[in-house]
Coordinates of C-alpha atoms in Angstrom, one line a residue:
M1 CA 169.8 11.2 65.7
A2 CA 168.9 10.2 62.2
E3 CA 171.2 8.2 60.1
K4 CA 172.8 9.4 56.9
E5 CA 170.9 8.6 53.7
E6 CA 172.4 6.9 50.7
Q7 CA 173.8 9.1 47.9
P8 CA 172.0 8.0 44.7
H9 CA 174.6 9.7 42.4
H10 CA 177.5 7.5 43.4
K11 CA 178.7 5.1 40.7
R12 CA 178.4 2.4 43.3
S13 CA 176.1 2.4 46.2
P14 CA 177.5 2.2 49.8
G15 CA 177.9 -1.1 51.6
G16 CA 179.2 -4.4 50.3
I17 CA 182.7 -5.8 50.7
R18 CA 184.3 -2.4 51.0
A19 CA 182.5 -1.7 54.3
L20 CA 183.0 -5.1 55.8
P21 CA 186.7 -4.8 56.9
F22 CA 185.9 -1.7 59.0
I23 CA 182.9 -3.4 60.7
L24 CA 184.8 -6.7 61.3
A25 CA 187.9 -4.8 62.5
N26 CA 185.6 -3.0 64.9
E27 CA 184.2 -6.3 66.0
L28 CA 187.6 -7.8 66.5
C29 CA 188.7 -5.0 68.9
D30 CA 185.3 -4.9 70.5
R31 CA 185.2 -8.7 71.2
F32 CA 188.8 -8.6 72.3
A33 CA 187.8 -6.1 74.9
I34 CA 184.7 -7.9 75.9
S35 CA 186.3 -11.3 76.1
G36 CA 189.3 -9.9 78.0
F37 CA 186.9 -8.5 80.5
H38 CA 184.7 -11.6 80.9
A39 CA 187.2 -14.4 80.5
N40 CA 188.7 -14.4 84.0
M41 CA 186.0 -12.5 86.0
I42 CA 185.4 -15.5 88.2
S43 CA 189.0 -15.3 89.3
Y44 CA 188.8 -11.6 89.9
L45 CA 185.7 -12.0 92.1
T46 CA 187.0 -15.0 94.1
R47 CA 190.7 -14.1 94.4
Q48 CA 190.8 -10.2 94.2
L49 CA 187.4 -9.4 95.9
N50 CA 187.5 -12.7 97.9
L51 CA 183.8 -13.6 97.2
P52 CA 182.7 -17.2 97.8
L53 CA 182.5 -19.4 94.7
V54 CA 178.7 -19.7 94.6
S55 CA 178.2 -16.0 95.3
A56 CA 180.7 -15.1 92.6
S57 CA 179.1 -17.5 90.1
I58 CA 175.6 -16.0 90.8
T59 CA 176.9 -12.5 90.5
L60 CA 178.4 -13.3 87.1
T61 CA 175.3 -15.1 85.8
N62 CA 173.1 -12.2 87.0
F63 CA 175.4 -9.7 85.3
N64 CA 175.3 -11.8 82.1
G65 CA 171.6 -11.9 82.3
S66 CA 171.2 -8.2 82.7
A67 CA 173.7 -7.5 79.9
N68 CA 171.6 -9.7 77.6
F69 CA 168.3 -8.1 78.5
T70 CA 169.5 -4.5 77.7
P71 CA 169.8 -5.4 73.9
L72 CA 166.0 -5.2 73.8
I73 CA 166.2 -1.6 74.8
G74 CA 169.1 -1.0 72.3
A75 CA 167.1 -2.7 69.5
F76 CA 164.0 -0.6 70.3
I77 CA 166.1 2.6 70.1
A78 CA 167.9 1.6 66.9
D79 CA 164.8 0.4 65.0
S80 CA 162.7 3.3 66.2
F81 CA 164.7 6.5 65.7
A82 CA 168.4 6.4 66.3
G83 CA 169.5 3.8 63.7
R84 CA 172.1 1.1 64.1
F85 CA 175.1 3.3 63.3
W86 CA 174.6 5.8 66.1
T87 CA 173.3 3.2 68.5
I88 CA 176.6 1.3 68.2
I89 CA 178.7 4.5 68.6
V90 CA 176.9 5.7 71.8
A91 CA 176.8 2.2 73.3
S92 CA 180.5 1.7 72.7
I93 CA 181.3 4.9 74.6
I94 CA 179.2 3.8 77.6
Y95 CA 180.9 0.4 77.5
E96 CA 184.3 2.2 77.5
L97 CA 183.3 4.1 80.6
G98 CA 182.4 0.9 82.4
L99 CA 185.8 -0.6 81.6
V100 CA 187.6 2.5 82.8
V101 CA 185.7 2.4 86.2
I102 CA 186.7 -1.3 86.9
T103 CA 190.3 -0.6 85.7
I104 CA 190.5 2.2 88.3
S105 CA 189.0 0.0 91.0
A106 CA 191.5 -2.8 90.3
T107 CA 194.4 -0.3 90.3
V108 CA 193.7 1.7 93.5
P109 CA 194.5 -0.4 96.6
H110 CA 191.7 1.2 98.7
L111 CA 189.1 0.1 96.2
H112 CA 189.6 -3.7 96.7
P113 CA 190.3 -5.9 99.8
P114 CA 193.8 -7.3 100.5
S115 CA 194.8 -10.4 98.6
C116 CA 194.2 -13.9 100.1
P117 CA 196.3 -16.5 98.3
T118 CA 195.5 -19.3 100.9
Q119 CA 191.7 -18.8 100.4
V120 CA 191.3 -19.3 104.2
N121 CA 189.7 -16.6 106.5
C122 CA 189.7 -14.1 103.6
I123 CA 188.4 -10.5 104.0
E124 CA 185.6 -10.1 101.6
A125 CA 185.1 -6.8 99.6
S126 CA 183.2 -4.2 101.5
S127 CA 179.8 -2.8 100.4
S128 CA 181.4 0.3 99.0
Q129 CA 184.0 -1.7 97.1
L130 CA 181.2 -3.9 95.7
W131 CA 179.2 -0.8 94.6
I132 CA 182.1 0.3 92.4
L133 CA 182.0 -3.1 90.8
Y134 CA 178.2 -2.9 90.3
I135 CA 178.5 0.6 88.7
S136 CA 181.0 -0.8 86.3
L137 CA 178.8 -3.8 85.5
I138 CA 175.8 -1.6 85.0
L139 CA 177.6 0.7 82.5
I140 CA 179.0 -2.4 80.7
S141 CA 175.5 -3.9 80.6
L142 CA 174.0 -0.7 79.1
G143 CA 176.8 -0.6 76.5
T144 CA 176.3 -4.2 75.6
G145 CA 172.6 -3.4 75.1
G146 CA 173.4 -1.1 72.2
I147 CA 176.2 -3.1 70.6
R148 CA 175.0 -6.7 70.5
P149 CA 171.6 -6.2 68.7
C150 CA 173.0 -3.9 66.1
V151 CA 176.5 -5.1 65.0
V152 CA 175.3 -8.3 63.3
A153 CA 172.3 -6.6 61.7
F154 CA 174.4 -3.7 60.6
S155 CA 176.9 -6.1 59.0
A156 CA 174.1 -7.8 57.1
D157 CA 172.7 -4.5 56.0
Q158 CA 175.7 -4.1 53.8
F159 CA 174.6 -7.0 51.6
D160 CA 171.6 -8.3 49.7
M161 CA 170.0 -10.6 52.3
T162 CA 167.1 -11.8 50.1
K163 CA 166.9 -15.5 49.5
K164 CA 168.3 -15.0 46.0
G165 CA 171.1 -12.9 47.3
V166 CA 172.1 -15.4 50.0
E167 CA 172.0 -18.3 47.5
S168 CA 174.3 -16.4 45.1
R169 CA 177.0 -16.0 47.7
K170 CA 179.6 -18.7 48.4
W171 CA 180.0 -17.5 52.0
N172 CA 177.8 -16.9 55.1
I173 CA 177.9 -13.6 56.9
F174 CA 177.0 -15.3 60.2
N175 CA 179.8 -17.8 60.0
W176 CA 182.4 -15.1 59.3
Y177 CA 181.0 -12.9 62.1
F178 CA 181.5 -15.8 64.6
F179 CA 185.0 -16.4 63.1
C180 CA 186.0 -12.9 64.0
V181 CA 184.4 -13.3 67.4
G182 CA 186.5 -16.5 67.9
L183 CA 189.7 -14.9 66.7
A184 CA 189.3 -11.9 69.1
S185 CA 188.3 -14.2 72.0
L186 CA 191.4 -16.4 71.3
S187 CA 193.7 -13.4 71.5
A188 CA 192.0 -12.3 74.7
F189 CA 192.1 -15.7 76.4
T190 CA 195.9 -15.9 75.7
I191 CA 197.2 -12.4 76.1
V192 CA 194.8 -10.7 78.5
V193 CA 194.4 -13.6 80.9
Y194 CA 198.1 -14.1 81.1
I195 CA 198.5 -10.4 82.0
Q196 CA 195.8 -10.6 84.6
E197 CA 197.4 -13.6 86.3
N198 CA 201.0 -12.4 86.1
M199 CA 201.1 -8.6 85.8
G200 CA 198.0 -7.7 87.8
W201 CA 194.4 -6.7 87.3
G202 CA 195.1 -3.0 86.5
W203 CA 196.9 -4.0 83.3
G204 CA 194.5 -6.9 82.8
F205 CA 191.5 -4.5 82.6
G206 CA 193.4 -1.6 81.1
I207 CA 194.3 -3.4 77.9
P208 CA 190.6 -4.3 77.1
S209 CA 189.8 -0.6 77.8
I210 CA 192.4 0.4 75.1
A211 CA 191.0 -2.2 72.7
M212 CA 187.5 -0.8 73.1
L213 CA 188.7 2.7 72.4
L214 CA 190.4 1.4 69.2
S215 CA 187.1 -0.3 68.1
I216 CA 185.3 3.0 68.3
I217 CA 187.9 4.8 66.3
V218 CA 188.0 2.1 63.5
F219 CA 184.2 2.0 63.3
V220 CA 184.0 5.8 62.9
L221 CA 186.7 5.8 60.2
G222 CA 184.7 3.5 58.0
S223 CA 181.5 5.5 58.2
P224 CA 181.7 7.0 54.6
L225 CA 181.5 3.5 53.2
Y226 CA 178.6 2.1 55.2
K227 CA 175.1 1.5 53.8
T228 CA 172.7 2.7 56.5
V229 CA 169.1 1.7 56.8
K230 CA 167.0 4.6 58.0
P231 CA 164.7 3.6 60.9
H232 CA 161.0 3.9 60.2
G233 CA 159.3 3.8 63.6
S234 CA 159.2 1.3 66.3
P235 CA 158.5 -2.3 65.2
L236 CA 157.0 -3.0 68.7
V237 CA 154.4 -0.2 68.0
R238 CA 153.5 -1.9 64.8
L239 CA 153.0 -5.2 66.6
A240 CA 150.8 -3.5 69.1
Q241 CA 148.7 -1.9 66.3
V242 CA 148.0 -5.3 64.9
V243 CA 146.8 -6.6 68.2
V244 CA 144.7 -3.5 68.9
A245 CA 143.1 -3.6 65.4
A246 CA 142.4 -7.3 65.7
V247 CA 140.7 -6.8 69.1
K248 CA 138.6 -3.9 67.9
K249 CA 137.3 -6.1 64.9
R250 CA 137.1 -9.3 66.8
K251 CA 133.4 -9.6 66.1
K252 CA 133.8 -9.1 62.4
A253 CA 133.6 -12.1 60.0
L254 CA 136.7 -12.8 57.9
P255 CA 136.1 -12.7 54.1
E256 CA 136.2 -16.1 52.4
D257 CA 138.9 -14.8 50.0
D258 CA 142.0 -13.6 51.8
K259 CA 142.8 -11.3 48.9
L260 CA 140.0 -9.0 50.2
L261 CA 142.1 -8.3 53.3
Y262 CA 143.8 -4.9 53.3
Q263 CA 146.9 -4.5 51.2
N264 CA 148.8 -1.3 50.7
R265 CA 152.2 -1.4 49.0
E266 CA 152.9 2.3 49.6
I267 CA 152.4 2.1 53.3
D268 CA 154.6 -1.0 53.6
A269 CA 157.2 0.1 51.1
L270 CA 159.8 1.3 53.7
I271 CA 159.5 -1.9 55.8
S272 CA 159.5 -4.4 52.9
L273 CA 162.5 -3.5 50.8
E274 CA 163.3 -7.2 50.3
G275 CA 159.7 -8.1 49.6
R276 CA 156.3 -8.3 51.3
L277 CA 155.2 -11.1 53.5
L278 CA 152.5 -13.3 52.0
H279 CA 149.3 -14.2 53.8
T280 CA 149.3 -17.5 55.9
D281 CA 146.4 -19.4 57.4
Q282 CA 147.9 -19.6 60.9
F283 CA 146.6 -17.4 63.8
K284 CA 143.6 -16.3 61.7
C285 CA 142.3 -14.2 64.6
L286 CA 145.0 -11.7 63.9
D287 CA 143.8 -11.4 60.3
K288 CA 140.8 -9.5 61.6
G289 CA 143.0 -6.4 62.0
A290 CA 143.2 -6.3 58.1
I291 CA 139.4 -6.5 57.5
V292 CA 138.2 -3.5 55.5
T293 CA 134.9 -2.3 56.8
D294 CA 132.2 -0.5 54.8
E295 CA 133.2 2.9 56.3
E296 CA 136.8 2.3 55.3
V297 CA 135.8 1.4 51.7
R298 CA 134.0 4.7 51.2
D299 CA 137.3 6.6 51.2
P300 CA 140.0 4.3 49.8
N301 CA 142.4 7.2 49.2
A302 CA 142.5 8.3 52.9
T303 CA 145.4 7.3 55.0
P304 CA 144.2 4.5 57.4
N305 CA 144.3 4.7 61.1
L306 CA 146.8 1.9 61.8
W307 CA 145.3 1.3 65.2
E308 CA 142.1 0.3 63.5
L309 CA 143.2 -1.1 60.1
V310 CA 146.6 -2.7 59.3
T311 CA 148.0 -4.3 56.2
V312 CA 148.4 -8.1 55.7
H313 CA 152.2 -7.5 55.7
R314 CA 152.0 -6.1 59.2
V315 CA 149.8 -8.9 60.4
E316 CA 152.3 -11.4 59.0
E317 CA 155.1 -9.6 60.8
L318 CA 153.4 -10.4 64.1
K319 CA 152.7 -14.0 63.0
S320 CA 156.4 -14.5 62.1
I321 CA 157.4 -13.5 65.6
I322 CA 154.8 -15.7 67.2
R323 CA 156.0 -18.7 65.1
M324 CA 159.6 -18.1 66.1
L325 CA 159.0 -17.9 69.9
P326 CA 158.8 -21.6 70.7
I327 CA 162.0 -22.4 68.9
W328 CA 163.6 -19.3 70.3
A329 CA 162.7 -20.4 73.8
S330 CA 164.5 -23.8 73.2
G331 CA 167.8 -21.9 73.4
I332 CA 167.2 -20.8 77.0
L333 CA 168.0 -24.1 78.6
I334 CA 171.1 -24.7 76.6
V335 CA 172.4 -21.3 77.9
T336 CA 171.5 -22.5 81.4
A337 CA 173.5 -25.6 80.8
T338 CA 176.6 -23.8 79.6
S339 CA 176.7 -20.5 81.4
S340 CA 177.8 -21.7 84.9
Q341 CA 180.1 -24.4 83.6
H342 CA 182.6 -21.8 82.3
S343 CA 183.1 -20.6 85.9
F344 CA 183.2 -24.1 87.3
M345 CA 185.7 -25.3 84.7
I346 CA 188.1 -22.4 85.6
Q347 CA 187.9 -23.5 89.2
Q348 CA 188.6 -27.1 88.3
A349 CA 191.5 -26.0 86.2
R350 CA 193.0 -24.0 89.1
T351 CA 193.2 -27.2 91.1
M352 CA 195.0 -29.3 88.4
D353 CA 198.5 -29.5 87.1
R354 CA 198.8 -26.6 84.6
H355 CA 202.6 -26.7 84.0
L356 CA 203.9 -26.7 80.4
S357 CA 207.5 -26.5 81.8
H358 CA 209.1 -26.1 85.2
S359 CA 208.8 -22.3 85.0
F360 CA 205.5 -21.8 83.0
Q361 CA 202.0 -22.9 83.7
I362 CA 198.8 -22.1 81.9
P363 CA 196.4 -19.6 83.5
P364 CA 193.1 -21.4 84.4
A365 CA 191.0 -19.0 82.3
S366 CA 193.3 -19.5 79.3
M367 CA 191.9 -23.1 78.9
S368 CA 189.0 -21.5 77.1
I369 CA 191.3 -21.1 74.1
F370 CA 190.5 -24.7 73.2
N371 CA 186.8 -23.7 73.1
V372 CA 187.5 -20.7 71.0
L373 CA 190.0 -22.6 68.7
T374 CA 187.3 -25.2 68.0
L375 CA 184.8 -22.4 67.2
T376 CA 187.2 -20.5 65.0
V377 CA 188.4 -23.5 63.1
G378 CA 185.0 -25.1 63.2
V379 CA 183.2 -22.2 61.3
V380 CA 185.8 -22.3 58.6
L381 CA 185.5 -26.1 58.2
Y382 CA 181.8 -25.8 58.3
E383 CA 181.8 -23.2 55.6
R384 CA 184.5 -24.7 53.3
L385 CA 184.0 -28.5 53.8
F386 CA 180.7 -29.4 55.5
V387 CA 178.4 -27.1 53.5
P388 CA 179.6 -28.2 50.0
L389 CA 179.5 -31.8 51.0
A390 CA 176.0 -31.5 52.5
R391 CA 174.8 -29.5 49.5
R392 CA 175.3 -32.5 47.3
F393 CA 172.8 -34.5 49.2
T394 CA 170.3 -31.9 50.4
R395 CA 170.3 -29.5 47.4
N396 CA 170.1 -26.8 50.0
P397 CA 172.5 -23.8 49.2
S398 CA 173.3 -23.6 53.0
G399 CA 174.0 -27.4 53.2
I400 CA 171.5 -27.9 56.0
T401 CA 168.8 -25.7 57.4
C402 CA 169.4 -23.5 60.4
L403 CA 167.0 -25.7 62.4
Q404 CA 168.9 -28.8 61.5
R405 CA 172.1 -27.0 62.5
M406 CA 170.6 -26.2 65.9
G407 CA 169.5 -29.8 66.4
V408 CA 173.0 -31.0 65.9
G409 CA 174.2 -28.4 68.4
F410 CA 171.7 -29.6 71.0
A411 CA 173.0 -33.2 70.7
F412 CA 176.6 -32.1 71.1
S413 CA 175.7 -30.1 74.2
I414 CA 174.3 -33.2 76.0
I415 CA 177.5 -35.1 75.1
A416 CA 179.7 -32.2 76.3
T417 CA 177.9 -32.1 79.7
L418 CA 178.2 -35.8 80.2
V419 CA 181.9 -35.7 79.4
S420 CA 182.3 -32.9 81.9
A421 CA 180.8 -35.1 84.6
L422 CA 183.1 -38.0 83.8
V423 CA 186.2 -35.7 83.9
E424 CA 185.1 -34.3 87.3
I425 CA 184.8 -37.9 88.7
K426 CA 188.3 -38.6 87.4
R427 CA 189.7 -35.4 88.9
K428 CA 188.3 -36.1 92.3
S429 CA 189.4 -39.7 92.3
V430 CA 193.0 -38.6 91.8
A431 CA 192.6 -36.0 94.6
S432 CA 191.2 -38.7 96.9
K433 CA 194.1 -41.1 96.1
H434 CA 196.6 -38.4 97.1
H435 CA 194.6 -37.3 100.2
L436 CA 194.1 -33.8 98.8
L437 CA 190.3 -33.5 99.1
D438 CA 190.6 -31.3 102.2
T439 CA 193.2 -28.9 100.7
P440 CA 191.6 -26.4 98.3
S441 CA 194.8 -24.6 97.4
A442 CA 196.8 -27.8 96.7
T443 CA 197.6 -28.9 93.1
I444 CA 196.1 -32.3 92.2
P445 CA 198.6 -34.4 90.2
I446 CA 196.3 -34.7 87.1
S447 CA 197.0 -32.8 83.9
V448 CA 194.7 -29.8 83.2
F449 CA 194.5 -31.2 79.6
W450 CA 191.8 -33.6 80.8
L451 CA 189.5 -30.7 80.4
V452 CA 190.3 -30.2 76.7
P453 CA 187.6 -32.6 75.3
Q454 CA 184.8 -30.8 77.1
Y455 CA 186.1 -27.4 76.0
C456 CA 186.3 -28.6 72.4
L457 CA 182.8 -30.1 72.5
Y458 CA 181.4 -26.8 73.8
G459 CA 183.1 -25.2 70.8
V460 CA 181.3 -27.6 68.5
V461 CA 178.1 -26.6 70.2
E462 CA 178.7 -23.0 69.4
V463 CA 179.5 -23.8 65.7
F464 CA 176.1 -25.5 65.3
M465 CA 173.7 -24.3 68.0
F466 CA 174.6 -20.7 68.6
V467 CA 175.4 -19.8 65.0
G468 CA 172.3 -21.6 63.8
H469 CA 170.1 -20.0 66.4
L470 CA 171.2 -16.4 65.4
E471 CA 170.9 -17.2 61.7
F472 CA 167.4 -18.6 62.3
L473 CA 166.2 -15.5 64.2
Y474 CA 167.7 -13.2 61.6
D475 CA 166.3 -15.1 58.6
Q476 CA 162.8 -15.7 59.9
S477 CA 162.2 -12.3 61.5
P478 CA 160.6 -9.5 59.5
E479 CA 163.3 -7.4 57.8
S480 CA 162.3 -4.2 59.7
M481 CA 162.9 -6.1 63.0
R482 CA 166.4 -7.4 62.4
S483 CA 167.8 -5.6 65.5
T484 CA 164.9 -6.9 67.5
A485 CA 165.8 -10.4 66.3
A486 CA 169.4 -10.0 67.5
A487 CA 167.9 -8.7 70.8
L488 CA 165.8 -11.9 71.1
Y489 CA 169.1 -13.8 70.7
C490 CA 170.6 -11.9 73.6
I491 CA 167.4 -12.3 75.7
T492 CA 167.8 -16.1 75.3
T493 CA 171.2 -15.7 77.0
A494 CA 169.7 -13.4 79.6
I495 CA 166.9 -15.7 80.7
G496 CA 169.3 -18.7 80.5
N497 CA 171.7 -17.0 82.9
Y498 CA 168.9 -16.1 85.3
V499 CA 167.6 -19.7 85.2
C500 CA 171.2 -20.8 85.8
S501 CA 171.5 -18.6 88.8
F502 CA 168.2 -20.0 90.2
L503 CA 169.3 -23.5 89.5
V504 CA 172.7 -23.1 91.1
S505 CA 171.1 -21.4 94.2
L506 CA 168.6 -24.3 94.5
V507 CA 171.3 -26.9 94.2
H508 CA 173.6 -25.1 96.7
K509 CA 170.7 -24.7 99.2
Y510 CA 169.1 -28.1 99.1
S511 CA 172.0 -30.5 98.4
G512 CA 172.9 -30.6 102.0
K513 CA 175.5 -29.0 104.3
E514 CA 177.8 -32.0 104.2
N515 CA 178.8 -33.1 100.7
N516 CA 177.1 -30.1 99.2
W517 CA 177.2 -30.4 95.4
L518 CA 178.5 -26.8 95.0
P519 CA 180.5 -25.8 98.0
D520 CA 181.6 -22.2 98.7
R521 CA 185.4 -22.7 98.9
N522 CA 186.6 -26.2 98.4
L523 CA 185.4 -27.7 95.1
N524 CA 187.1 -31.0 96.0
E525 CA 184.5 -31.6 98.7
G526 CA 181.6 -31.0 96.4
R527 CA 179.6 -33.2 94.0
L528 CA 179.9 -31.2 90.8
E529 CA 179.5 -34.3 88.7
Y530 CA 175.9 -34.7 90.1
Y531 CA 175.1 -31.1 89.0
Y532 CA 176.4 -32.0 85.5
F533 CA 174.2 -35.1 85.3
L534 CA 171.2 -33.0 86.4
V535 CA 172.0 -30.5 83.6
S536 CA 172.3 -33.3 81.1
G537 CA 168.9 -34.6 82.0
I538 CA 167.4 -31.1 81.5
Q539 CA 169.0 -30.9 78.1
V540 CA 167.6 -34.2 77.0
V541 CA 164.1 -32.9 77.8
N542 CA 164.9 -29.7 76.0
L543 CA 166.0 -31.5 72.9
I544 CA 162.7 -33.4 72.8
Y545 CA 160.8 -30.1 73.1
F546 CA 162.9 -28.6 70.3
L547 CA 162.1 -31.5 67.9
V548 CA 158.4 -31.2 68.6
C549 CA 158.5 -27.4 67.9
V550 CA 160.4 -28.0 64.6
S551 CA 157.8 -30.5 63.5
F552 CA 155.1 -27.8 63.7
Y553 CA 157.2 -24.9 62.4
T554 CA 156.3 -23.1 59.1
Y555 CA 158.9 -20.8 57.4
K556 CA 157.8 -17.3 56.6
P557 CA 156.5 -16.9 53.0
L558 CA 158.1 -13.9 51.2
E559 CA 157.3 -12.1 47.9
E560 CA 160.8 -11.2 46.9
F561 CA 162.2 -8.7 44.4
S562 CA 165.7 -7.5 43.6
E563 CA 167.1 -4.5 41.8
R564 CA 169.5 -4.9 38.9
N565 CA 172.2 -2.8 40.6
K566 CA 172.0 -5.1 43.7
E567 CA 172.7 -8.1 41.5
A568 CA 175.7 -6.4 39.9
N569 CA 177.1 -5.4 43.3
L570 CA 176.4 -8.9 44.6
A571 CA 178.3 -10.5 41.8
Q572 CA 181.3 -8.2 42.3
D573 CA 181.2 -8.8 46.1
S574 CA 181.2 -12.6 45.6
E575 CA 184.1 -12.4 43.2
Q576 CA 186.2 -10.2 45.6
I577 CA 185.6 -12.4 48.6
S578 CA 186.4 -15.6 46.6
H579 CA 189.9 -14.1 46.0
V580 CA 190.2 -13.2 49.8
I581 CA 189.2 -16.7 50.9

């Protein structure tokens, strides 16, 4: 379905600050639902479906991997023909169906095995019960595929995202996006997790289902205010055309003057609204796709066959993607390092003293609120304190570049993993002192707040690394491939989760039957700290790789232009949001 076109006769064009509350309200409800579903899934799999810890962890990481691969499909659909608005709507409905299925399976007794509070000789879920789980996860993965690559890009579509436009604003759309994500996650980790632990999984999954339904309603209500960008063909097809044209002309000699390469503003107009990409000297073999032959010169007014002749702008689109890939790939191992640790930290918290009073104790999954609080407060402090301070020294409107921001995140990730290992050593030493290593259901007399530092450190990692990574992909990707850039961000998470599953499986298989690093049932008998040290070493190597990639990276050159009405709207938007903040 095609998206609605802008109405040129309005006194003020769609988009801007007026549209943002509806999009962010949708994102709040959406993320509340998603976080409420994901937050305590490890407990649902191990205590409701009675799966072993390693099997449950691998199931979750494989699901997360699949859910982060589908955004590539969603981005292709959005950028090719459906547009971001309709892709978000349809994907949200599919996601809602997945939540309804798992809510029904958690509510109906015959659809899950009997409870096993002792975690000894438990009856695992049958194949039919697991298939209901898998159907739900598949629907949720498909829904995620349409939501994740489009929401951030659709939010940014409402504003002038040229370099001049970004510099003129006193706020960052990506920081505020992650602030809303953190706020919604914080609510889910406190409200939904408490309900799951104390009122049952039917209500625990039912509330996220209601929240997702509300997100769809809010998003539709704001549709008259949205600025929508009409899709103009698949960006993947354009990339393929560049490769095919370059291969066909591989024997042709490049002109000495790059200005003789094919340029056509009319053909590129709809995919270069913020400005055309300028020619670069990297990957010159791709420039051959823009060589104008004698036959093509004879009829300059004819529409070119884009499988034989492409413009410099389209060649540079492919070059931009190729330049991004090495830095994009550096995010894979940091996801590998963090994805399984959420599950393991919940299991650690379950063995520790979680009482705030004699009658109330914190649900294990609610410990993630410290991670989310750090993220939520961190993006505000980053925006309001760090950026103005850094700007005085760097003269950069953003304070530091997104690559520098990512580098800081990498460093904090190593520190967080090392702290996790030290806390696990402390937890097990207390368990050994009280002779509780052989009792998986016993409460070890050590406060669960020992886990707070590592949760907070991982929140700092998200403030720097994950926000910086998304901003880098969005900023450096061609403007017509913004959904694809968001999909690349998700694919980083997907591959990272699959690598994590592979790593956990290897460690579980080859670390021995006795004193296995990652045991199935009793975490006290394991060597989780060794796994954390292994992950820390991997991250050190990954940081070195990232620094090497950054040293060779070249930012995309852009010939920018901006319309007067955009500048007027931008000034009004900046004034309004200054009053809000």
